[in-house]
Tab-separated table of C-alpha atoms in Angstrom:
chain	number	residue	atom	x	y	z
A	1	MET	CA	35.110	-67.912	13.734
A	2	GLN	CA	34.083	-71.517	13.026
A	3	ARG	CA	35.957	-72.089	9.753
A	4	GLU	CA	34.993	-75.709	9.113
A	5	GLN	CA	31.319	-75.140	9.877
A	6	LEU	CA	31.297	-71.956	7.809
A	7	ALA	CA	32.903	-73.769	4.875
A	8	ASP	CA	30.396	-76.630	5.055
A	9	PHE	CA	27.406	-74.274	5.331
A	10	LEU	CA	28.463	-72.148	2.354
A	11	ARG	CA	29.182	-75.185	0.209
A	12	ARG	CA	25.837	-76.828	0.985
A	13	ARG	CA	23.849	-73.632	0.405
A	14	ARG	CA	25.609	-73.110	-2.941
A	15	GLU	CA	24.786	-76.662	-4.021
A	16	ALA	CA	21.138	-76.245	-2.974
A	17	ILE	CA	20.372	-73.277	-5.236
A	18	ARG	CA	19.074	-73.807	-8.738
A	19	PRO	CA	20.715	-71.454	-11.251
A	20	ALA	CA	17.311	-70.274	-12.478
A	21	GLU	CA	16.559	-68.894	-8.998
A	22	VAL	CA	19.264	-66.252	-9.489
A	23	GLY	CA	18.694	-65.631	-13.205
A	24	ILE	CA	21.374	-68.002	-14.578
A	25	ALA	CA	20.517	-70.336	-17.450
A	26	ASP	CA	20.619	-74.017	-16.478
A	27	GLY	CA	22.104	-75.537	-19.636
A	28	PRO	CA	22.006	-79.263	-20.548
A	29	ARG	CA	25.762	-79.673	-19.992
A	30	ARG	CA	25.795	-78.415	-16.428
A	31	ARG	CA	27.257	-81.044	-14.108
A	32	THR	CA	27.625	-78.973	-10.944
A	33	ALA	CA	24.915	-79.374	-8.315
A	34	GLY	CA	23.522	-75.904	-7.744
A	35	LEU	CA	25.705	-72.903	-8.488
A	36	ARG	CA	29.349	-72.926	-9.507
A	37	ARG	CA	31.838	-71.101	-7.308
A	38	GLU	CA	32.511	-68.558	-10.045
A	39	GLU	CA	28.785	-67.841	-10.247
A	40	VAL	CA	28.600	-67.183	-6.503
A	41	ALA	CA	31.629	-64.922	-6.844
A	42	MET	CA	29.962	-62.987	-9.667
A	43	LEU	CA	26.684	-62.576	-7.761
A	44	ALA	CA	28.454	-61.532	-4.559
A	45	GLY	CA	30.990	-59.220	-6.248
A	46	MET	CA	34.092	-60.975	-4.900
A	47	SER	CA	36.939	-63.036	-6.301
A	48	VAL	CA	36.549	-66.725	-7.127
A	49	ASP	CA	39.726	-67.408	-5.150
A	50	TYR	CA	38.163	-65.991	-1.985
A	51	VAL	CA	35.024	-68.114	-2.427
A	52	VAL	CA	37.254	-71.193	-2.834
A	53	ARG	CA	39.221	-70.360	0.323
A	54	LEU	CA	35.985	-69.819	2.277
A	55	GLU	CA	34.658	-73.208	1.215
A	56	GLN	CA	37.964	-74.877	2.066
A	57	GLY	CA	38.189	-73.259	5.504
A	58	ARG	CA	41.378	-71.371	4.618
A	59	SER	CA	40.101	-67.788	4.549
A	60	SER	CA	40.623	-64.887	6.894
A	61	GLN	CA	37.552	-63.684	8.773
A	62	PRO	CA	35.124	-62.207	6.205
A	63	SER	CA	33.799	-58.710	6.846
A	64	THR	CA	30.124	-58.048	7.520
A	65	GLN	CA	29.913	-56.445	4.047
A	66	LEU	CA	31.169	-59.649	2.409
A	67	LEU	CA	28.790	-61.733	4.495
A	68	GLY	CA	25.880	-59.566	3.420
A	69	ALA	CA	26.881	-59.994	-0.223
A	70	LEU	CA	27.115	-63.782	0.216
A	71	ALA	CA	23.725	-63.856	1.922
A	72	ARG	CA	22.171	-62.067	-1.057
A	73	ALA	CA	23.938	-64.249	-3.610
A	74	LEU	CA	22.891	-67.477	-1.871
A	75	ARG	CA	19.309	-66.317	-1.236
A	76	LEU	CA	19.575	-67.029	2.480
A	77	THR	CA	16.542	-66.767	4.720
A	78	ASP	CA	16.693	-64.489	7.774
A	79	ASP	CA	17.563	-67.463	10.012
A	80	GLU	CA	20.239	-68.712	7.600
A	81	ARG	CA	21.706	-65.222	7.347
A	82	SER	CA	21.966	-64.949	11.134
A	83	HIS	CA	23.609	-68.394	11.245
A	84	LEU	CA	26.121	-67.275	8.599
A	85	PHE	CA	27.109	-64.243	10.668
A	86	HIS	CA	27.475	-66.347	13.824
A	87	LEU	CA	29.695	-68.912	12.067
A	88	ALA	CA	31.918	-66.087	10.809
A	89	GLY	CA	32.295	-64.652	14.309
A	90	HIS	CA	30.068	-61.600	13.857
A	91	GLN	CA	26.834	-60.486	15.452
A	92	PRO	CA	23.995	-60.567	12.906
A	93	PRO	CA	22.759	-57.135	11.831
A	94	PRO	CA	19.538	-55.934	13.482
A	95	ALA	CA	16.241	-56.624	11.757
A	96	ASP	CA	16.133	-53.263	10.008
A	97	GLY	CA	19.728	-53.784	8.842
A	98	ILE	CA	18.814	-57.139	7.320
A	99	ALA	CA	15.940	-55.538	5.434
A	100	ARG	CA	18.389	-53.053	3.915
A	101	LEU	CA	20.247	-55.779	1.999
A	102	ALA	CA	19.210	-55.567	-1.646
A	103	ARG	CA	17.934	-58.851	-3.024
A	104	ALA	CA	20.343	-60.658	-5.310
A	105	GLY	CA	17.868	-60.877	-8.176
A	106	LEU	CA	17.229	-57.124	-8.109
A	107	VAL	CA	20.950	-56.390	-7.986
A	108	ARG	CA	21.391	-58.552	-11.084
A	109	LEU	CA	18.648	-56.576	-12.849
A	110	LEU	CA	20.609	-53.363	-12.222
A	111	ASP	CA	23.330	-54.738	-14.501
A	112	LEU	CA	20.894	-56.088	-17.082
A	113	VAL	CA	19.256	-52.691	-17.746
A	114	GLY	CA	22.662	-51.418	-18.918
A	115	ASP	CA	22.842	-47.657	-19.489
A	116	THR	CA	19.375	-47.037	-18.049
A	117	PRO	CA	19.559	-45.500	-14.553
A	118	ALA	CA	18.090	-47.863	-11.955
A	119	MET	CA	18.232	-48.402	-8.201
A	120	VAL	CA	16.881	-50.747	-5.543
A	121	LEU	CA	15.025	-49.180	-2.613
A	122	SER	CA	13.470	-50.511	0.552
A	123	ASP	CA	9.788	-49.821	1.140
A	124	LEU	CA	10.883	-47.040	3.518
A	125	GLY	CA	12.829	-45.326	0.742
A	126	GLU	CA	16.397	-46.369	1.568
A	127	VAL	CA	18.604	-46.724	-1.514
A	128	LEU	CA	20.045	-50.238	-1.195
A	129	ALA	CA	21.888	-50.497	-4.513
A	130	GLN	CA	22.461	-48.427	-7.670
A	131	ASN	CA	23.899	-49.063	-11.104
A	132	ARG	CA	26.523	-46.800	-12.659
A	133	MET	CA	24.078	-44.600	-14.594
A	134	SER	CA	21.945	-44.039	-11.520
A	135	ILE	CA	25.007	-42.809	-9.633
A	136	LEU	CA	25.932	-40.516	-12.533
A	137	LEU	CA	22.414	-39.060	-12.557
A	138	THR	CA	21.635	-38.715	-8.844
A	139	GLY	CA	24.919	-39.328	-7.003
A	140	ASP	CA	25.703	-42.271	-4.725
A	141	HIS	CA	23.067	-42.594	-1.999
A	142	THR	CA	24.034	-46.021	-0.693
A	143	GLY	CA	26.470	-44.683	1.901
A	144	LEU	CA	24.061	-42.347	3.710
A	145	THR	CA	23.559	-42.984	7.409
A	146	GLY	CA	21.038	-42.129	10.088
A	147	ASP	CA	17.759	-40.582	9.006
A	148	ARG	CA	19.358	-39.167	5.857
A	149	ARG	CA	19.237	-42.638	4.326
A	150	TYR	CA	15.444	-42.244	4.016
A	151	VAL	CA	14.330	-40.371	0.890
A	152	ALA	CA	11.282	-38.935	2.663
A	153	TYR	CA	13.360	-37.577	5.530
A	154	ARG	CA	15.732	-35.810	3.161
A	155	TYR	CA	12.792	-34.512	1.153
A	156	PHE	CA	11.246	-32.747	4.148
A	157	THR	CA	14.355	-31.644	6.045
A	158	ASP	CA	16.931	-30.691	3.391
A	159	PRO	CA	16.264	-27.181	1.990
A	160	ALA	CA	18.492	-27.908	-1.008
A	161	ILE	CA	15.890	-30.313	-2.391
A	162	ARG	CA	13.271	-27.552	-2.597
A	163	ASP	CA	15.705	-25.485	-4.654
A	164	LEU	CA	15.940	-28.251	-7.249
A	165	HIS	CA	12.220	-28.186	-8.062
A	166	GLY	CA	9.578	-25.538	-8.653
A	167	PRO	CA	7.053	-25.057	-5.840
A	168	GLU	CA	4.320	-27.002	-7.640
A	169	GLU	CA	6.564	-29.967	-8.419
A	170	TRP	CA	7.963	-30.091	-4.890
A	171	GLN	CA	4.466	-30.059	-3.411
A	172	ARG	CA	3.325	-32.872	-5.709
A	173	HIS	CA	6.277	-35.104	-4.896
A	174	ALA	CA	6.087	-34.297	-1.183
A	175	ARG	CA	2.449	-35.379	-1.164
A	176	GLN	CA	3.395	-38.596	-2.961
A	177	GLN	CA	6.146	-39.311	-0.430
A	178	VAL	CA	3.687	-39.010	2.447
A	179	ALA	CA	0.951	-41.056	0.758
A	180	ASP	CA	3.414	-43.853	0.007
A	181	LEU	CA	4.739	-43.839	3.577
A	182	ARG	CA	1.150	-43.997	4.828
A	183	ALA	CA	0.623	-47.168	2.757
A	184	VAL	CA	3.789	-48.704	4.255
A	185	ALA	CA	2.626	-47.789	7.774
A	186	GLY	CA	-0.672	-49.572	7.183
A	187	ARG	CA	1.029	-52.653	5.774
A	188	ARG	CA	3.635	-52.785	8.572
A	189	ALA	CA	1.355	-51.775	11.447
A	190	GLY	CA	3.177	-51.714	14.770
A	191	ASP	CA	6.655	-51.971	13.234
A	192	PRO	CA	8.898	-49.729	15.375
A	193	ALA	CA	11.163	-48.901	12.411
A	194	VAL	CA	8.162	-47.348	10.637
A	195	THR	CA	6.456	-45.684	13.582
A	196	SER	CA	9.660	-44.114	14.890
A	197	LEU	CA	10.532	-42.703	11.454
A	198	ILE	CA	7.083	-41.145	11.186
A	199	GLU	CA	7.379	-39.602	14.643
A	200	ARG	CA	10.787	-38.122	13.827
A	201	LEU	CA	9.409	-36.678	10.591
A	202	ARG	CA	6.404	-35.196	12.409
A	203	ALA	CA	8.753	-33.532	14.852
A	204	ALA	CA	11.162	-32.268	12.175
A	205	SER	CA	8.788	-30.890	9.523
A	206	ASP	CA	5.609	-28.819	9.668
A	207	ASP	CA	4.930	-29.710	6.019
A	208	PHE	CA	5.128	-33.423	6.741
A	209	ARG	CA	2.905	-33.070	9.806
A	210	ARG	CA	0.281	-31.197	7.753
A	211	LEU	CA	0.291	-33.702	4.884
A	212	TRP	CA	0.313	-36.689	7.224
A	213	ALA	CA	-2.867	-35.406	8.881
A	214	GLU	CA	-4.678	-35.570	5.512
A	215	HIS	CA	-4.404	-39.390	5.548
A	216	GLU	CA	-3.843	-39.828	1.813
A	217	VAL	CA	-2.719	-43.312	0.723
A	218	ALA	CA	-1.088	-44.217	-2.605
A	219	VAL	CA	1.667	-46.642	-3.573
A	220	ARG	CA	4.077	-45.086	-6.071
A	221	ARG	CA	4.232	-46.936	-9.374
A	222	ALA	CA	4.869	-44.464	-12.209
A	223	ASP	CA	5.952	-40.841	-12.063
A	224	ARG	CA	7.843	-38.088	-13.877
A	225	LYS	CA	10.636	-36.128	-12.222
A	226	THR	CA	12.953	-33.286	-13.135
A	227	PHE	CA	16.553	-33.551	-11.935
A	228	LEU	CA	18.722	-30.430	-11.829
A	229	HIS	CA	22.119	-31.905	-12.540
A	230	PRO	CA	25.192	-29.731	-11.797
A	231	ARG	CA	26.959	-30.829	-15.016
A	232	VAL	CA	24.272	-31.131	-17.688
A	233	GLY	CA	21.365	-29.088	-16.330
A	234	ARG	CA	17.732	-30.126	-16.071
A	235	ILE	CA	16.832	-33.675	-17.102
A	236	THR	CA	13.224	-34.853	-17.112
A	237	MET	CA	12.900	-38.588	-16.454
A	238	ASP	CA	9.998	-41.012	-16.371
A	239	CYS	CA	10.120	-43.223	-13.282
A	240	GLU	CA	8.729	-46.759	-13.282
A	241	THR	CA	8.592	-48.659	-9.984
A	242	LEU	CA	8.530	-52.457	-9.884
A	243	VAL	CA	7.956	-54.058	-6.477
A	244	THR	CA	8.736	-57.487	-5.041
A	245	PRO	CA	5.752	-59.725	-4.189
A	246	ASP	CA	5.979	-58.887	-0.469
A	247	LEU	CA	6.277	-55.142	-1.312
A	248	GLY	CA	9.447	-54.982	0.797
A	249	GLN	CA	11.782	-53.752	-1.965
A	250	GLN	CA	11.407	-51.788	-5.192
A	251	LEU	CA	13.298	-51.546	-8.445
A	252	LEU	CA	13.134	-47.949	-9.696
A	253	VAL	CA	13.946	-47.554	-13.398
A	254	LEU	CA	14.461	-44.058	-14.859
A	255	THR	CA	14.028	-43.451	-18.594
A	256	PRO	CA	14.389	-40.144	-20.513
A	257	ALA	CA	11.073	-38.382	-20.982
A	258	ASP	CA	12.044	-36.719	-24.285
A	259	ALA	CA	14.798	-36.357	-26.889
A	260	GLU	CA	16.559	-33.598	-24.937
A	261	ALA	CA	16.710	-35.792	-21.848
A	262	ARG	CA	18.130	-38.663	-23.918
A	263	GLN	CA	20.887	-36.411	-25.259
A	264	LYS	CA	21.775	-35.134	-21.794
A	265	LEU	CA	21.798	-38.635	-20.354
A	266	GLU	CA	24.142	-39.782	-23.128
A	267	LEU	CA	26.392	-36.795	-22.444
A	268	LEU	CA	26.409	-37.711	-18.774
A	269	ARG	CA	27.393	-41.293	-19.619
A	270	VAL	CA	30.334	-40.005	-21.687
A	271	LEU	CA	31.442	-37.527	-19.017
A	272	GLY	CA	31.519	-40.300	-16.417
A	273	VAL	CA	32.314	-39.807	-12.753
A	274	GLU	CA	35.363	-37.565	-13.062
A	275	GLU	CA	35.095	-34.718	-10.540
A	276	PHE	CA	31.502	-35.709	-9.777
A	277	PRO	CA	30.011	-33.192	-7.290
A	278	ALA	CA	27.808	-33.808	-4.281
A	279	ALA	CA	24.879	-36.200	-4.605
A	280	VAL	CA	21.756	-34.893	-6.305
A	281	PRO	CA	18.656	-35.580	-4.183
A	282	HIS	CA	15.995	-37.613	-5.949
């Protein structure tokens, strides 16, 4: 670990960011160049004291999770992120791991939407970040590993998901999953992360293989879904998808489709996470 170089790099990157780039108002009385340490701490989800110790070269070796959070907060490029990991004595995550870091601005939006369920997904359908209401509604999907981290893979290989929807609704959403993945495959032609996922899905699911052969293409933007929640029953939600300019990440916002759904969502908010059961597929 190169403490002095790490401290200098973090300090200079913090001073180079304009507050407006991360959604912070740049008031007339601001004297600090770039972000304040407490603002970096807030964006990265760590203590101000730890940020201070990092910048003064007095910290213990940061974990890869903390480095990822700092990279998001400081809006580092891929090269800068790799440099950060090297300075801290870690190997940078592989390319697909880097892509699975939710962008700092999208993470901030999760907090701003308050009690509205929302999550950040990669273009391959990996849940990168969720707010509290999203976890209450669908369960925590951020810790899934292997192929289960992909929504499409779970949709076609987990029988429990079929049980949560009627046959017509499952077929409609399955078709949408495939059409969206087809659009990603066209946009990221030759990307091994995409092609290998498609091949594994073709091998694992006859339904996927059949739908893939139809060559339908459609990027998901708006939708309506029914969630069968183990505590409050069926909740119908409208889904709005906002994408980043490069289409690499999406912000999915879920709003109640009717008065009954609003009441159930409010009940779920009050019940909280106590004795929350297994994650609900979405």
